[in-house]
XYZ file of C-alpha atoms in Angstrom:
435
model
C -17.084 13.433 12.162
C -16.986 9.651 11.383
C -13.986 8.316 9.116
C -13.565 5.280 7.904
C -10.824 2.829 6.643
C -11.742 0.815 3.195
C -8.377 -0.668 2.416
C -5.020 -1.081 3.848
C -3.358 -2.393 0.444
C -4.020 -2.607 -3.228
C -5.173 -6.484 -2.627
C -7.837 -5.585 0.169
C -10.626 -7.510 0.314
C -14.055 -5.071 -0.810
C -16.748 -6.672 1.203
C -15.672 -4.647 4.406
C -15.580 -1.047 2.834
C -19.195 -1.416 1.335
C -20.224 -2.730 5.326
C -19.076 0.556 6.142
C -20.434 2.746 4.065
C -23.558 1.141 4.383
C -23.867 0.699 8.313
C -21.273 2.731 9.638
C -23.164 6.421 9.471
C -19.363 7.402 8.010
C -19.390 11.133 6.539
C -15.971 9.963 4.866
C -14.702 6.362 3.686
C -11.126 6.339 2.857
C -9.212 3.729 0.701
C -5.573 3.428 0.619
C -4.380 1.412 -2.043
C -0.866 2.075 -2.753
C 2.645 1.471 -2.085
C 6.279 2.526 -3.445
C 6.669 -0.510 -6.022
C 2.868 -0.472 -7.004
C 2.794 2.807 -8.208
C 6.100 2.195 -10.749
C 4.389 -0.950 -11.481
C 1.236 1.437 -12.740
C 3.501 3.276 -14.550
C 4.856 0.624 -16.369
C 1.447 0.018 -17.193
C 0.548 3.738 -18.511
C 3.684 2.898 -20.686
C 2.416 0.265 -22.565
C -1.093 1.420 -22.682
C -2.065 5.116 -22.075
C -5.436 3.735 -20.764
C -3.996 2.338 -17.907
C -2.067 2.803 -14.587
C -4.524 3.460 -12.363
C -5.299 0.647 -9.775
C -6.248 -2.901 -11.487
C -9.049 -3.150 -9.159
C -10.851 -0.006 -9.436
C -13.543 -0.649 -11.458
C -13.982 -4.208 -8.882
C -13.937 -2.130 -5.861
C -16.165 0.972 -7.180
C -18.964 -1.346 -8.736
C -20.268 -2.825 -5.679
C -19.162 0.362 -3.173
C -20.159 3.551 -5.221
C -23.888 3.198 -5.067
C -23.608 2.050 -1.599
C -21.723 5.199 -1.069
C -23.808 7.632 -2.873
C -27.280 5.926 -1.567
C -25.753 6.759 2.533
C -24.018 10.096 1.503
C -20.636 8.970 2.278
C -17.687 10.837 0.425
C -14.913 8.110 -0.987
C -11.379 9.506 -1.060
C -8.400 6.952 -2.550
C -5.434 6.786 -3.915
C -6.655 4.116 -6.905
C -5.730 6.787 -9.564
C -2.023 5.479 -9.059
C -0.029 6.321 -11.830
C -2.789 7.908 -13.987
C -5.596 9.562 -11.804
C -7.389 11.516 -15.015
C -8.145 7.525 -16.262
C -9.178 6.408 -12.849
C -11.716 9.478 -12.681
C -13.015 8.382 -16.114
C -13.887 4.857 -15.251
C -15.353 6.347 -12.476
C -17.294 8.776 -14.677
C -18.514 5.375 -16.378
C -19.488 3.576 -13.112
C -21.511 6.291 -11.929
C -23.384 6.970 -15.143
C -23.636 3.371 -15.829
C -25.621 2.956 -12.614
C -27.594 5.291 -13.451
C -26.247 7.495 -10.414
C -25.335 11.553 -10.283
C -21.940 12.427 -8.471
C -18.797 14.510 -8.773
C -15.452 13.676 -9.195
C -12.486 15.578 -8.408
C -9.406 14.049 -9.272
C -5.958 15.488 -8.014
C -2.509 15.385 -9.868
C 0.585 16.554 -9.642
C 2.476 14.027 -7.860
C 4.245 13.052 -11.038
C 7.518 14.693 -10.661
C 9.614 12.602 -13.461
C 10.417 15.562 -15.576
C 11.554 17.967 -13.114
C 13.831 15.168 -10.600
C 17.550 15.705 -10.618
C 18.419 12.659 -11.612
C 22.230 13.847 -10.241
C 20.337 13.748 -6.261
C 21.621 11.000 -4.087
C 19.056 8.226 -2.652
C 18.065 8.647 0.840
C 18.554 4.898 1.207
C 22.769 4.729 0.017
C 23.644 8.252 -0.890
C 23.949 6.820 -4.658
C 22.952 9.173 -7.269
C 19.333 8.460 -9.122
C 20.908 8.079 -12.552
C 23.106 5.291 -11.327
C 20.801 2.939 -10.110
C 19.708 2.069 -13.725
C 16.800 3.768 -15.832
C 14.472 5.554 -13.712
C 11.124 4.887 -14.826
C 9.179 6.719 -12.350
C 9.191 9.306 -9.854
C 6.466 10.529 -7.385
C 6.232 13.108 -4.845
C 4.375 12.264 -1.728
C 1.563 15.033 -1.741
C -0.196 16.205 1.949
C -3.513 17.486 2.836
C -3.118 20.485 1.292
C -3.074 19.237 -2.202
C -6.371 17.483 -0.982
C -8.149 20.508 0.247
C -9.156 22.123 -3.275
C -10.696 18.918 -4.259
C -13.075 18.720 -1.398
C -14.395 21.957 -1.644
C -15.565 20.947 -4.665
C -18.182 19.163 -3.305
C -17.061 15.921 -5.148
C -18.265 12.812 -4.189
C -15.472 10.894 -5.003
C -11.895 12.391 -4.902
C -9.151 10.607 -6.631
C -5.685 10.403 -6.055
C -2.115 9.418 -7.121
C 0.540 9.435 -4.489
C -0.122 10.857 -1.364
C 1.190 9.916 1.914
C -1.003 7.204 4.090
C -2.375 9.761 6.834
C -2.679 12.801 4.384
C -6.210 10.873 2.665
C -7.036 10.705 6.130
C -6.269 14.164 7.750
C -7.441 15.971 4.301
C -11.215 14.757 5.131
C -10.850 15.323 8.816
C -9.410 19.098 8.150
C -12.289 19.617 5.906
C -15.538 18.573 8.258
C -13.984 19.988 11.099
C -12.486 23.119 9.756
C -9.016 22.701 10.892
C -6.198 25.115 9.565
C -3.035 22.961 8.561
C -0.940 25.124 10.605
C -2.474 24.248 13.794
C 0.008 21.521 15.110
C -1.839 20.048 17.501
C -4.445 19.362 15.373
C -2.838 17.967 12.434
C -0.609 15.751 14.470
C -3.924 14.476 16.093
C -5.628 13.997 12.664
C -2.215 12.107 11.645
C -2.351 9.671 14.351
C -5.813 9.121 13.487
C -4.647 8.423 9.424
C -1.442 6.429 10.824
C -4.036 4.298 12.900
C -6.600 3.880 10.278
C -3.966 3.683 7.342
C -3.476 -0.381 7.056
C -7.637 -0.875 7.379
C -7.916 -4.454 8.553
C -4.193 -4.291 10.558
C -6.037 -2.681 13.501
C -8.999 -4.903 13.119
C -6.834 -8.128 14.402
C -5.591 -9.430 10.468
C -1.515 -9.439 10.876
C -1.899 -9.077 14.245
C -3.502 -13.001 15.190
C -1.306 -15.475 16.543
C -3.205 -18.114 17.857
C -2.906 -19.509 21.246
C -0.839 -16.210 21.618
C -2.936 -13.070 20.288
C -6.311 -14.589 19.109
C -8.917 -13.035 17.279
C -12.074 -14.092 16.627
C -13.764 -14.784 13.278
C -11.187 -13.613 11.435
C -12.150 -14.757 8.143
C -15.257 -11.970 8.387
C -12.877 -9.303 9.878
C -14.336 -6.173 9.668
C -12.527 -2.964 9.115
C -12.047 0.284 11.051
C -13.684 3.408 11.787
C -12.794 7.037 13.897
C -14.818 8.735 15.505
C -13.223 12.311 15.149
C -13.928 15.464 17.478
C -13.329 19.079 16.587
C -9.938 18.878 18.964
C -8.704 15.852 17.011
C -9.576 13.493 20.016
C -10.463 10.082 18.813
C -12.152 6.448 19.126
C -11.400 3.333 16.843
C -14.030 1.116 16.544
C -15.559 -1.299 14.067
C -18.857 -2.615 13.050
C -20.851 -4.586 15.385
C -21.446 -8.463 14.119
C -18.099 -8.444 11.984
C -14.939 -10.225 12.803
C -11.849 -9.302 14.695
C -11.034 -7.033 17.426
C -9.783 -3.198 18.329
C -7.833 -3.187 20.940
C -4.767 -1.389 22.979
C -2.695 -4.054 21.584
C -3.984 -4.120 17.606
C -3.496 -0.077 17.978
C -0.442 0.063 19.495
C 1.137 -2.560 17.004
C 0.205 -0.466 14.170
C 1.117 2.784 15.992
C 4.636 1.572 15.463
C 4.212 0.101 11.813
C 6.770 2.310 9.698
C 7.459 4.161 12.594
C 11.838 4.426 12.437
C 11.664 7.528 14.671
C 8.805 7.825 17.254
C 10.043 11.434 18.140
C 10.045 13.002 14.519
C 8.133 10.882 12.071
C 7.935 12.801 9.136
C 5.054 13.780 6.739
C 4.066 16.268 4.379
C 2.069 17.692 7.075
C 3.822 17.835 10.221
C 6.793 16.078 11.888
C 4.776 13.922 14.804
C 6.212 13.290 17.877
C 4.826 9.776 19.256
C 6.089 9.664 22.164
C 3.456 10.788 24.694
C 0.552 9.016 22.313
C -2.155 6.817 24.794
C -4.347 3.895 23.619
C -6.818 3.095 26.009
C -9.705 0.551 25.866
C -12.773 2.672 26.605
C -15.112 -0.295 25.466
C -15.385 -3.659 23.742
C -14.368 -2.959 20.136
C -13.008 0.749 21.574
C -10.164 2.669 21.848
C -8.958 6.167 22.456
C -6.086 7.027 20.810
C -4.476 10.705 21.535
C -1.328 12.544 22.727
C -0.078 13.183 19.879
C 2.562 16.419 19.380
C 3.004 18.418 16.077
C 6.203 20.238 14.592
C 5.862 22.191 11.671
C 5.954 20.145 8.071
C 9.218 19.285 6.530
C 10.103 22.350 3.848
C 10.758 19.262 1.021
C 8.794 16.362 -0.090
C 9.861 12.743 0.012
C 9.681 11.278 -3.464
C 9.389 7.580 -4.387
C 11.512 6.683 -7.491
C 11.265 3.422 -9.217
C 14.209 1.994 -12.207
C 14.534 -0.700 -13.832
C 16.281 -3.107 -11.602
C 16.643 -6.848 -13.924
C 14.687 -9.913 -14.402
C 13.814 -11.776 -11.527
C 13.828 -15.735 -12.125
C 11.519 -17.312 -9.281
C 11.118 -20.952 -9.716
C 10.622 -24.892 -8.014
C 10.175 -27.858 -7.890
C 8.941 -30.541 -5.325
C 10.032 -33.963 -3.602
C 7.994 -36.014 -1.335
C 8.226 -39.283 0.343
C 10.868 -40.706 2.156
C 14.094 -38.364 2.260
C 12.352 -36.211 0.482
C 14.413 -33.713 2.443
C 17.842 -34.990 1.450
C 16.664 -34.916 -2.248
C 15.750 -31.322 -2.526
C 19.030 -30.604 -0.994
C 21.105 -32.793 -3.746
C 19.161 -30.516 -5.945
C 20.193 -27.657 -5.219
C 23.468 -28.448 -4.939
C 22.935 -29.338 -8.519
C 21.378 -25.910 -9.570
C 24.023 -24.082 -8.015
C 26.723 -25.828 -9.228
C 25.798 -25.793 -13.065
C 25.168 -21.811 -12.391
C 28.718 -21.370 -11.157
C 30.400 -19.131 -13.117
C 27.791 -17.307 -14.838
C 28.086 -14.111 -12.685
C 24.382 -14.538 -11.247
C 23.415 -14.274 -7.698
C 21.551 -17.835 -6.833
C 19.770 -18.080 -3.994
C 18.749 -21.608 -3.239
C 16.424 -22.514 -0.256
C 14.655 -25.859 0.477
C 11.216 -25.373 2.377
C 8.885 -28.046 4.414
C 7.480 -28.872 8.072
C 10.191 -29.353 10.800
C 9.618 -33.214 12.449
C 10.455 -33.383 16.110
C 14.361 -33.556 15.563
C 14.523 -30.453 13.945
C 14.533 -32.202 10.080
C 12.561 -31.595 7.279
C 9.923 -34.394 7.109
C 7.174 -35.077 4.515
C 6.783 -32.968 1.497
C 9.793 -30.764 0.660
C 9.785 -27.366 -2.195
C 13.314 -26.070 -3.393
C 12.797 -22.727 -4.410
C 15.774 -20.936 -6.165
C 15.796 -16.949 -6.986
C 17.785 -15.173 -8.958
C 18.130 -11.454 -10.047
C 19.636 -11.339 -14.048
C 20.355 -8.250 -15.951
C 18.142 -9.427 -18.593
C 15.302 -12.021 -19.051
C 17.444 -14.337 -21.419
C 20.213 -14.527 -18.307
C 16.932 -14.965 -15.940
C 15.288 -18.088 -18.125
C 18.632 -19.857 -18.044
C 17.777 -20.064 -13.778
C 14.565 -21.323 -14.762
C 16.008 -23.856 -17.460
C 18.159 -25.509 -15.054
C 15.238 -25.958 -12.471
C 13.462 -27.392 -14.643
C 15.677 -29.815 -16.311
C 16.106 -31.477 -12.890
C 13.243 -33.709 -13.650
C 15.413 -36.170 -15.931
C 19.029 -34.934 -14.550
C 18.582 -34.496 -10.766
C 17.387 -36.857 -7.967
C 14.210 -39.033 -7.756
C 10.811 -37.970 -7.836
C 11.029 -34.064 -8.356
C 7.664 -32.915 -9.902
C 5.643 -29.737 -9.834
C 7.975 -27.223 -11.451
C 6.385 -23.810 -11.835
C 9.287 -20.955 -12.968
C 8.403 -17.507 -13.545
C 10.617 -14.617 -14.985
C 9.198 -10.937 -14.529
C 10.699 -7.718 -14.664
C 11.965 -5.828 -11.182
C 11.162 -2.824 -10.813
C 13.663 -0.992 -8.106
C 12.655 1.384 -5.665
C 14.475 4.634 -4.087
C 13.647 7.489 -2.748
C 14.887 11.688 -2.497
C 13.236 14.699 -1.668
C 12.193 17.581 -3.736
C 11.879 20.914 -2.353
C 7.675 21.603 -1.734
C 7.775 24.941 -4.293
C 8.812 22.603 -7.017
C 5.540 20.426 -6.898
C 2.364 21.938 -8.773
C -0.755 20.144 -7.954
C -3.896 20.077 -9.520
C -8.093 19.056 -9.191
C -9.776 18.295 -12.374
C -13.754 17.760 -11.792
C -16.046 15.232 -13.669
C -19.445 15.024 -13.524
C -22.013 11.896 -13.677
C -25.094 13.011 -14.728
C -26.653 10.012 -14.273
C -28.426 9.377 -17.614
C -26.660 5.822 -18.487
C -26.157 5.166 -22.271
């Protein structure tokens, strides 16, 4: 089977997932669209608007991709229902029927394990209890392949998602067209690999990987995104459109083989613990690469969960100076912003940004930027205040002041054990008779 990779982040650009689906002969296209702080952020959204908190871009992404999709027969699985999949398969519902197009949706929930987290368990990142972080507004279990399954034999066309880990969207797909059981190790750590490979779409394509003059790759502003070719044994070989920009190579895989990767001989998923260590990459052809070698250990018996709280107001904010000692100037001002925020109790950071001349100085045009995290907004805007006031009470020739106060949404994380998550598929259908 042929998989592909439609977005790494909830920012990615579109064009590359409708190339894809569109030239690619891909039975599945896979978007990934979520991380730990955008999925309280969705929340926070649901909050204020039961409408909302699935991904801001869905309806941008779907409009151009579904009928692309639908037109080649290529399933779309993604994790755009964020915080509230039911919504996201609506608005699908509503693309679909508004292009006059017939399709099924199966959307999967359950990850949404706010009511039933013991808000007593300690983080996994300081051993702190939940509750004492501040107000938890969020908490979400990281769902596998199996929660997937049920929605694919559906025969959906689209399968939406809230949180579920990076390589389960991936191996769910893979299991399904190949007929894997989820207890075979070796085959779900080789589907895995595959997701963990495919995960960050344009990452193994060349974008966060160029450096020029060190690790170029060409036409990267039409970088084209990845694909797997998948056989029944879980061997695979990354490759990516013909014509489109960037490059797949041993060196883009093995860079993302160890993105996220803390320990390469038990990383842990809702699947299977994989064991990197005896993984190959090697270039079979331009624009090529076999990736296997992967070895499975049974899945963990709990689920990591990503919990967001309410962490303060953030005050982000500038100002500029050019000309000559431009450099000197910004630094006079911040000595100035951090002197009349003595004594209030915030933490001020303070940092003055430019081009390095050939002594080692800031030359040309300089930005101070000063941060601060406040308990509240009011404690936040008095950061900004300051900044700003250094137009007519700080050195010459400051100008450009932009300030911004937003709330921060904190994230831990915990485990839950796997009995104590119920999961879900709801179907919609798109009859294709718009209104």
């Amino acid at each position: 089977m042929r998989i592909g990779s439609g977005a790494g982040f909830a920012g990615d650009r579109i064009e590359p997932a409708v190339q894809l689906a569109e030239r690619a002969e891909l039975d599945d296209l896979v978007l990934e669209c979520l991380a730990e702080r955008t999925i309280a952020l969705g929340q926070q959204r649901r909050l204020r608007d039961p409408a909302l908190g699935h991904d801001p871009r869905l309806r941008a992404r779907f409009r151009p991709l579904l009928p692309v999709a639908v037109a080649n027969g290529v399933r779309v699985v993604t994790n755009m229902g964020s915080a509230n999949p039911l919504a996201a398969g609506e608005v699908t519902r509503d693309l679909l029927v508004g292009s006059g197009l017939r399709g099924r949706i199966a959307v999967v929930t359950g990850d949404d394990v706010l009511d039933r987290l013991d808000l007593r368990r300690p983080a996994l990142e300081d051993g702190v209890a939940l509750a004492d972080h501040g107000e938890v507004v969020s908490a979400n279990a990281y769902l596998g392949a199996d929660a997937l399954l049920p929605a694919l034999d559906t025969g959906a066309d689209v399968v939406l998602t809230g949180r579920v880990a990076d390589p389960s969207l991936f191996l769910a797909p893979m299991a399904h067209r190949l007929g894997w059981d989820l207890d075979d190790w070796p085959r779900v750590a080789a589907g895995t690999l595959v997701g963990h490979v495919l995960e960050c779409a344009g990452q193994v394509t060349g974008g966060y990987f160029a450096d020029p003059g060190v690790k170029d790759v060409p036409d990267l502003a039409d970088l084209g995104f990845p694909y797997a070719e998948v056989e029944s044994d879980g061997s695979a070989v990354v490759g990516k459109l013909p014509g489109t920009g960037g490059v797949v190579s041993t060196a883009t895989v093995r860079e993302q083989l160890l993105y996220e990767v803390t320990d390469p001989t038990g990383y842990r998923t809702p699947d299977v613990v994989l064991d990197f260590r005896e993984v190959r990459a090697d270039q079979v052809a331009a624009d090529r690469v076999r990736i296997g070698g992967a070895v499975g250990r049974p899945r963990p018996a709990d689920l990591k969960v990503s919990v967001g709280y309410r962490a303060g107001h953030r005050a982000e904010c500038g100002i500029t100076y050019a000309g000559p000692n431009a450099a000197r100037r910004a630094r006079l001002a911040a000595d100035v912003v951090t002197t009349r925020l003595r004594g209030t109790g915030l933490r001020i950071r303070a940092d003055v940004l430019g081009a390095l001349g050939e002594s080692g100085e800031l030359t040309g045009e300089c930005r101070l930027r000063v941060a601060a995290l406040a308990p509240d907004p009011e404690a936040a805007d008095l950061v900004c205040h300051e900044v700003e006031s250094l137009y007519t009470n700080g050195p010459a020739g400051g100008g450009g002041v932009r300030t911004d106060v937003r709330e921060v949404i904190g994230i831990v994380s915990t485990l839950i054990p796997r009995a104590e998550v119920d999961t879900r598929v709801t179907v919609l259908e798109a009859d294709g008779a718009a209104a």
